[in-house]
PDB file of C-alpha atoms and ligand atoms in Angstrom:
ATOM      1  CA  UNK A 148       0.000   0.000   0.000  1.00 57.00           C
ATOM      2  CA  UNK A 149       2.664   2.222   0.689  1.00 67.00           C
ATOM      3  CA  UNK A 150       4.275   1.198  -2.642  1.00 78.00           C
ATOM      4  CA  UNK A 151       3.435   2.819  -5.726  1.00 84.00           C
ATOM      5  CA  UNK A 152       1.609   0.766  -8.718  1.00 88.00           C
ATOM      6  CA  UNK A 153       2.802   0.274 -12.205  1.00 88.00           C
ATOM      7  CA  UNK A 154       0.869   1.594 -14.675  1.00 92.00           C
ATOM      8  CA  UNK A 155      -1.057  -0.756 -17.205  1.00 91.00           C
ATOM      9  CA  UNK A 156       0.043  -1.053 -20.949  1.00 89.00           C
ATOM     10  CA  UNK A 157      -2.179  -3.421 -21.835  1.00 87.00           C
ATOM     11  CA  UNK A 158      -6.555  -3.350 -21.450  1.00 89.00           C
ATOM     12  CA  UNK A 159      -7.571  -7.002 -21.502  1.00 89.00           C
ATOM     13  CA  UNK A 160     -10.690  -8.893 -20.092  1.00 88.00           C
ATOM     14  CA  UNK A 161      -8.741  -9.198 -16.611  1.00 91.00           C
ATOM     15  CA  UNK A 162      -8.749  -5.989 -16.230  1.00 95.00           C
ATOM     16  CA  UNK A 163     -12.661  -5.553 -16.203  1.00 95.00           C
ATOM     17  CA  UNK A 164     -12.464  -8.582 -14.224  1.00 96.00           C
ATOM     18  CA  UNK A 165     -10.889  -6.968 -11.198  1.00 96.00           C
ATOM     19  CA  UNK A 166     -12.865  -3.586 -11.629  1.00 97.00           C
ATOM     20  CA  UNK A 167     -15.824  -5.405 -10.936  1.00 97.00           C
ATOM     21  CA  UNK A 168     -14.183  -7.396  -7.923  1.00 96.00           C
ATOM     22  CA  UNK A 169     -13.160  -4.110  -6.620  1.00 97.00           C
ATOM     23  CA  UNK A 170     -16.210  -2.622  -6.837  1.00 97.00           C
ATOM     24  CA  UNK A 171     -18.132  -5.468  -5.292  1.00 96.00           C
ATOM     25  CA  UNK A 172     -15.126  -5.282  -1.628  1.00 95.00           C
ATOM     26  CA  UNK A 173     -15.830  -1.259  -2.090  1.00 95.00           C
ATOM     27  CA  UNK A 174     -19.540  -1.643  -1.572  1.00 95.00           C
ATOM     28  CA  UNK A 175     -19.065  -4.443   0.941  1.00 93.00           C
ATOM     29  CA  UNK A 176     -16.925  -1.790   3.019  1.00 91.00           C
ATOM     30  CA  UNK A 177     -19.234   0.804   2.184  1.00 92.00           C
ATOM     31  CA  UNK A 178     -16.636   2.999   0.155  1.00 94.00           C
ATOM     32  CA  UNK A 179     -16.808   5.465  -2.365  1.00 96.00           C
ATOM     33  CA  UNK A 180     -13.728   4.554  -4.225  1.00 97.00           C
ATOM     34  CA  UNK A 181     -11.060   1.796  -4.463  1.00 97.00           C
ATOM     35  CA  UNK A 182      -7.149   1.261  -5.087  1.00 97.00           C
ATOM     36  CA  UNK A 183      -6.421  -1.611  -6.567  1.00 97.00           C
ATOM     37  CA  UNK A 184      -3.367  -1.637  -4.721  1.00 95.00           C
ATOM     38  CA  UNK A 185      -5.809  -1.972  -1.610  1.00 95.00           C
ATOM     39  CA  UNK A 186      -6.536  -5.153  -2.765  1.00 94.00           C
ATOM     40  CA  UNK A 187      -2.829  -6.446  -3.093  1.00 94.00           C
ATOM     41  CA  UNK A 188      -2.917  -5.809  -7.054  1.00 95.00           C
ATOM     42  CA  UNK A 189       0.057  -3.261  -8.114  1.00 95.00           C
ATOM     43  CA  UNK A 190      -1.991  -2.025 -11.156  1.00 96.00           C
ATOM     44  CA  UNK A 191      -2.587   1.511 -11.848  1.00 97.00           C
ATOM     45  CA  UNK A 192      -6.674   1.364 -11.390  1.00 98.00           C
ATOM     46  CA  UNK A 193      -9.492   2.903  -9.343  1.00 98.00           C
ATOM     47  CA  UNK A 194     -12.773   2.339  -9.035  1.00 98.00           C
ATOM     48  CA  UNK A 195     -14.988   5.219  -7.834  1.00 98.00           C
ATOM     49  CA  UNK A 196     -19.182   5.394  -6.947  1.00 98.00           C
ATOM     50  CA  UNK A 197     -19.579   8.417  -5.001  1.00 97.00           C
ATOM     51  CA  UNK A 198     -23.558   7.746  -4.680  1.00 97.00           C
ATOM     52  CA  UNK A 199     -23.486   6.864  -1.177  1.00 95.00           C
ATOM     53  CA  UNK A 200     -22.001  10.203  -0.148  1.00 94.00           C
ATOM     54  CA  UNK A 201     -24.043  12.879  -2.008  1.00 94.00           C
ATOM     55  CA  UNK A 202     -27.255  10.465  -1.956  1.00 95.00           C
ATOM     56  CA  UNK A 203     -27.300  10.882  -5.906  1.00 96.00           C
ATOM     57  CA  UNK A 204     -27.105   8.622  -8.592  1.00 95.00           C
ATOM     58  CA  UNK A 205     -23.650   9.321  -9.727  1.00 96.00           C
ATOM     59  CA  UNK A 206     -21.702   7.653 -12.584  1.00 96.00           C
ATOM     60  CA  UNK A 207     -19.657   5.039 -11.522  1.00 97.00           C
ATOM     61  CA  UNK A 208     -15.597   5.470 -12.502  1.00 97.00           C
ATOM     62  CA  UNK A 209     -12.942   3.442 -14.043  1.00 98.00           C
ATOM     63  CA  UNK A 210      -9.990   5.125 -14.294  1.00 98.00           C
ATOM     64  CA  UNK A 211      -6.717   3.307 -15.493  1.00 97.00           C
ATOM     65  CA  UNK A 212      -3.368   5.377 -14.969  1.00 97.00           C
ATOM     66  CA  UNK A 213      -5.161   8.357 -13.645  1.00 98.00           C
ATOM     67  CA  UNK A 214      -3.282  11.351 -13.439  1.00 97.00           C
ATOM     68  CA  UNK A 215      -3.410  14.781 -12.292  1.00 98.00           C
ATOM     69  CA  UNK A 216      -3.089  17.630 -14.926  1.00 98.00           C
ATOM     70  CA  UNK A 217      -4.374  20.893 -12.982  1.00 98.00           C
ATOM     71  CA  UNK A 218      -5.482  21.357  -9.124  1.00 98.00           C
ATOM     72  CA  UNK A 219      -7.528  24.858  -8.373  1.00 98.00           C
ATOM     73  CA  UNK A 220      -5.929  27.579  -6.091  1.00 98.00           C
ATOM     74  CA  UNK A 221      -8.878  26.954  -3.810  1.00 98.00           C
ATOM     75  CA  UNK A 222      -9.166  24.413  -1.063  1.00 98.00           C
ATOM     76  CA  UNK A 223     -11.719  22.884   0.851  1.00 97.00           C
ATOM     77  CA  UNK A 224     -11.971  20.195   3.654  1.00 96.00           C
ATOM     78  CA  UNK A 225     -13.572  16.982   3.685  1.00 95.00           C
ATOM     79  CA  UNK A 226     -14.122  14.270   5.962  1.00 96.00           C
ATOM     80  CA  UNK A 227     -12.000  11.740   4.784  1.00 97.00           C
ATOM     81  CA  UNK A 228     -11.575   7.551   6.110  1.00 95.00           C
ATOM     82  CA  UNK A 229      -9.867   4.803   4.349  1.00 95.00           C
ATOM     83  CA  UNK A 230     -11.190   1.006   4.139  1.00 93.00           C
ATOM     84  CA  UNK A 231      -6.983   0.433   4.392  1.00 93.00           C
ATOM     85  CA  UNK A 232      -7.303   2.468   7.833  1.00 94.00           C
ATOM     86  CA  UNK A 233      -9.967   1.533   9.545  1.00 92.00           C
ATOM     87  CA  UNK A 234     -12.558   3.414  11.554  1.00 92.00           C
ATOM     88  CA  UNK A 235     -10.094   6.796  11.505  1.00 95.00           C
ATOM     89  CA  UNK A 236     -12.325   9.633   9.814  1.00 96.00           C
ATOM     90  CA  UNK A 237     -10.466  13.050   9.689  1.00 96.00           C
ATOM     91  CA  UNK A 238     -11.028  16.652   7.753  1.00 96.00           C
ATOM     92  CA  UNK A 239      -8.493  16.799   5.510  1.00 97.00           C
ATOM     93  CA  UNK A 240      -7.675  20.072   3.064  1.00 97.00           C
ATOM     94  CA  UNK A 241      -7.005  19.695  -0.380  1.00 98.00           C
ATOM     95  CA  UNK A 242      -7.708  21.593  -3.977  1.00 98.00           C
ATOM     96  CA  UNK A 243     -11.555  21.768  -4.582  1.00 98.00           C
ATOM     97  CA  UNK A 244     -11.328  21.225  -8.705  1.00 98.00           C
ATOM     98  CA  UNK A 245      -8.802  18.696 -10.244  1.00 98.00           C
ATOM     99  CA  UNK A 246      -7.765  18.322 -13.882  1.00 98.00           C
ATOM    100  CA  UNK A 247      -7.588  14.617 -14.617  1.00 98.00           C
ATOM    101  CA  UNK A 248      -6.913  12.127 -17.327  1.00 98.00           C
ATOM    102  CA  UNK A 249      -7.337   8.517 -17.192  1.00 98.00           C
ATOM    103  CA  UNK A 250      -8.728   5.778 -19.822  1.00 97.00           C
ATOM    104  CA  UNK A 251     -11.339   3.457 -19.296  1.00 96.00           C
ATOM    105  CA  UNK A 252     -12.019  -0.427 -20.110  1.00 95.00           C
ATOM    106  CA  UNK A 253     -11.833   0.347 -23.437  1.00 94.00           C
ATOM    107  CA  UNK A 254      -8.780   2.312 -23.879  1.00 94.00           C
ATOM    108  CA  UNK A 255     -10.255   5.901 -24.553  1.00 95.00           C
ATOM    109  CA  UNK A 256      -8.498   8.910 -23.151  1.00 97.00           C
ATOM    110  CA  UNK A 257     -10.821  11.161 -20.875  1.00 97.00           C
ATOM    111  CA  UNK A 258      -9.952  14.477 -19.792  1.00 98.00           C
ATOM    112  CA  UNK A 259     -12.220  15.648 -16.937  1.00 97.00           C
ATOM    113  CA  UNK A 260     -13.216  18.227 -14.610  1.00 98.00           C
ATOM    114  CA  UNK A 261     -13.710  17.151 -11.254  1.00 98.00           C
ATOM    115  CA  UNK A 262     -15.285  19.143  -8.343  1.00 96.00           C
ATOM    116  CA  UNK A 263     -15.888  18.118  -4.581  1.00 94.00           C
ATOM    117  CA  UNK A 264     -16.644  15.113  -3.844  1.00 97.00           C
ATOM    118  CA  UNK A 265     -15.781  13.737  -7.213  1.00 98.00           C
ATOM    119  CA  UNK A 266     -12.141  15.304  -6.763  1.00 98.00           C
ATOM    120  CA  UNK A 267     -12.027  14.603  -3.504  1.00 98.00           C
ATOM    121  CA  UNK A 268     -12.085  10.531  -3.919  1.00 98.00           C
ATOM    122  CA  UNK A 269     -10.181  10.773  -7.167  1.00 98.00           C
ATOM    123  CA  UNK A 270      -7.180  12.846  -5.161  1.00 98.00           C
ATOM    124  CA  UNK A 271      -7.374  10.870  -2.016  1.00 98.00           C
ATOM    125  CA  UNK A 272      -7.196   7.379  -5.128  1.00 98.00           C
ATOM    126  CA  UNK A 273      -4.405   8.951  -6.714  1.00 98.00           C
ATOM    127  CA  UNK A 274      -3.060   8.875  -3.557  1.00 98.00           C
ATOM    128  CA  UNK A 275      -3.271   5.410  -2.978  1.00 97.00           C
ATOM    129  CA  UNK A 276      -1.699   4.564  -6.466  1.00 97.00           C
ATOM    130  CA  UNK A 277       1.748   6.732  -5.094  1.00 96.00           C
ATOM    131  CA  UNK A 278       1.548   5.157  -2.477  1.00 96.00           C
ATOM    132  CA  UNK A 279       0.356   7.813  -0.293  1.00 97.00           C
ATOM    133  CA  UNK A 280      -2.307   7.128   2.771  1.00 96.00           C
ATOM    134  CA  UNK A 281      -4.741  10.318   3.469  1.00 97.00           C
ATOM    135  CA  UNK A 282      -3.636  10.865   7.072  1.00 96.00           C
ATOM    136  CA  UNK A 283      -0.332  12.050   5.825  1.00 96.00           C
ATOM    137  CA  UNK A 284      -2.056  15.062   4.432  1.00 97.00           C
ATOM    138  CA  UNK A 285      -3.336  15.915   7.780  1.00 97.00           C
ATOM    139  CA  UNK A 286      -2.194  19.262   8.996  1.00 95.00           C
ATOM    140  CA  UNK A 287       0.837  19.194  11.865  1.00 95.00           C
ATOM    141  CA  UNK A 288      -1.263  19.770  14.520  1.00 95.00           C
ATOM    142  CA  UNK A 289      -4.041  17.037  13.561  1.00 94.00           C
ATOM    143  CA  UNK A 290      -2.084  14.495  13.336  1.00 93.00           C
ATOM    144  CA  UNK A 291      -0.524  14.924  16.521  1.00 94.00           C
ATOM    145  CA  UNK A 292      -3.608  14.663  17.689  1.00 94.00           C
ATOM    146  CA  UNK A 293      -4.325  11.279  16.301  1.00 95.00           C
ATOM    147  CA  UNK A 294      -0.789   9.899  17.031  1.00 94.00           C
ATOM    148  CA  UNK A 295      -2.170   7.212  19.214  1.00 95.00           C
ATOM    149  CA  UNK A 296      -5.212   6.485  17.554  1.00 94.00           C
ATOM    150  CA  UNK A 297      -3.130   6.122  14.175  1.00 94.00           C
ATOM    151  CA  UNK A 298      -0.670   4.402  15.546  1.00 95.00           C
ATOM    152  CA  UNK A 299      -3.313   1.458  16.904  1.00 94.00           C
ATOM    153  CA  UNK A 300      -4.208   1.371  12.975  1.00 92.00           C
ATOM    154  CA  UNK A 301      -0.252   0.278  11.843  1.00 90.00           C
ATOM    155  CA  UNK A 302      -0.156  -2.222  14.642  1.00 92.00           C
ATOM    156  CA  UNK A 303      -3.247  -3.081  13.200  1.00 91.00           C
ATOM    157  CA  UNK A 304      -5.146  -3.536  17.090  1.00 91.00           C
ATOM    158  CA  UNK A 305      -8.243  -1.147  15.468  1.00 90.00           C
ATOM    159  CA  UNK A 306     -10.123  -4.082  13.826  1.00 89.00           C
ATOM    160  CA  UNK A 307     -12.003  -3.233  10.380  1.00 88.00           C
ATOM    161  CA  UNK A 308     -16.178  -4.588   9.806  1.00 83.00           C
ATOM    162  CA  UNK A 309     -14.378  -6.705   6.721  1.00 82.00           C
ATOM    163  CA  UNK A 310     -12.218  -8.257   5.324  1.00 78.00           C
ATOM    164  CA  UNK A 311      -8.753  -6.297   4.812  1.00 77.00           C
ATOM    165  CA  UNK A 312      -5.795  -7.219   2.761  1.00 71.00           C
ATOM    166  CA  UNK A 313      -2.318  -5.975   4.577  1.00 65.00           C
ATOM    167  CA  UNK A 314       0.812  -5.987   2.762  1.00 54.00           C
TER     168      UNK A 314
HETATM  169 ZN1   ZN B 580      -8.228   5.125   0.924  1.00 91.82          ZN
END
């Protein structure tokens, strides 16, 4: 997890095949987005349904080698948790609008717009993909605060509702 992935050169029928496995342990966990390094696969790939937090029917996301072209000046904080760090929820600041590309199952090129929530769960993915775990955006003081608590997670005493892969 803290390992970054590889990024995919080829699409194939295995690919699709662990989208949909991914999104089936994301809604088992109740997420709103998936790594697939989260799931022990080093492969450039996130799966996204934001639905559950804006109580909308939003498109579901594939995104293979997602990157991130532009971030906005302005911030805003979010709530964020983590299936890969269980029950820890924390406001976290980070740019409001993203510019992203990515390809999908098919291999076409996208080049979105993102705002809130939608960038939100793409940045915090991204993340995942460098490597990078959402409490080490906190801000100084807040994760001093949630040294302990944090530190329960790594020795892994704080107990997740499912099924977690460590690495
Ligand atoms: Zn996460």
């Amino acid at each position: 997890m803290k390992k970054s992935t590889d990024d995919i050169q080829d699409i194939d029928s295995d690919l699709e095949k662990l989208a949909n496995d991914m999104f089936e342990t994301m809604y088992i966990a109740d997420g709103i987005g998936l790594a697939a390094n989260q799931v022990g696969v080093s492969k450039s790939l996130i799966v996204i349904d934001t639905s559950a937090a804006t109580k909308k029917n939003d498109p579901k996301y594939i995104l293979i080698n997602p990157q991130i072209l532009e971030t906005s000046e302005e911030t805003n904080e979010y709530q964020e948790g983590c299936l890969s760090v269980p029950k820890f929820f924390e406001d976290v600041i980070r740019p409001k609008k993203i510019k992203v590309r990515f390809w999908d199952l098919k291999g076409k090129e996208f080049n979105i717009e993102a705002d809130e929530t939608l960038a939100r769960v793409m940045q915090h993915e991204i993340d995942h993909l460098n490597g990078i775990l959402f409490y080490e955006r906190l801000t100084p003081i807040r994760r001093t605060l949630s040294k302990s608590k944090l530190s329960r997670i790594r020795k892994r005493q704080t107990k997740p509702d499912y099924e977690m892969v460590y690495e």
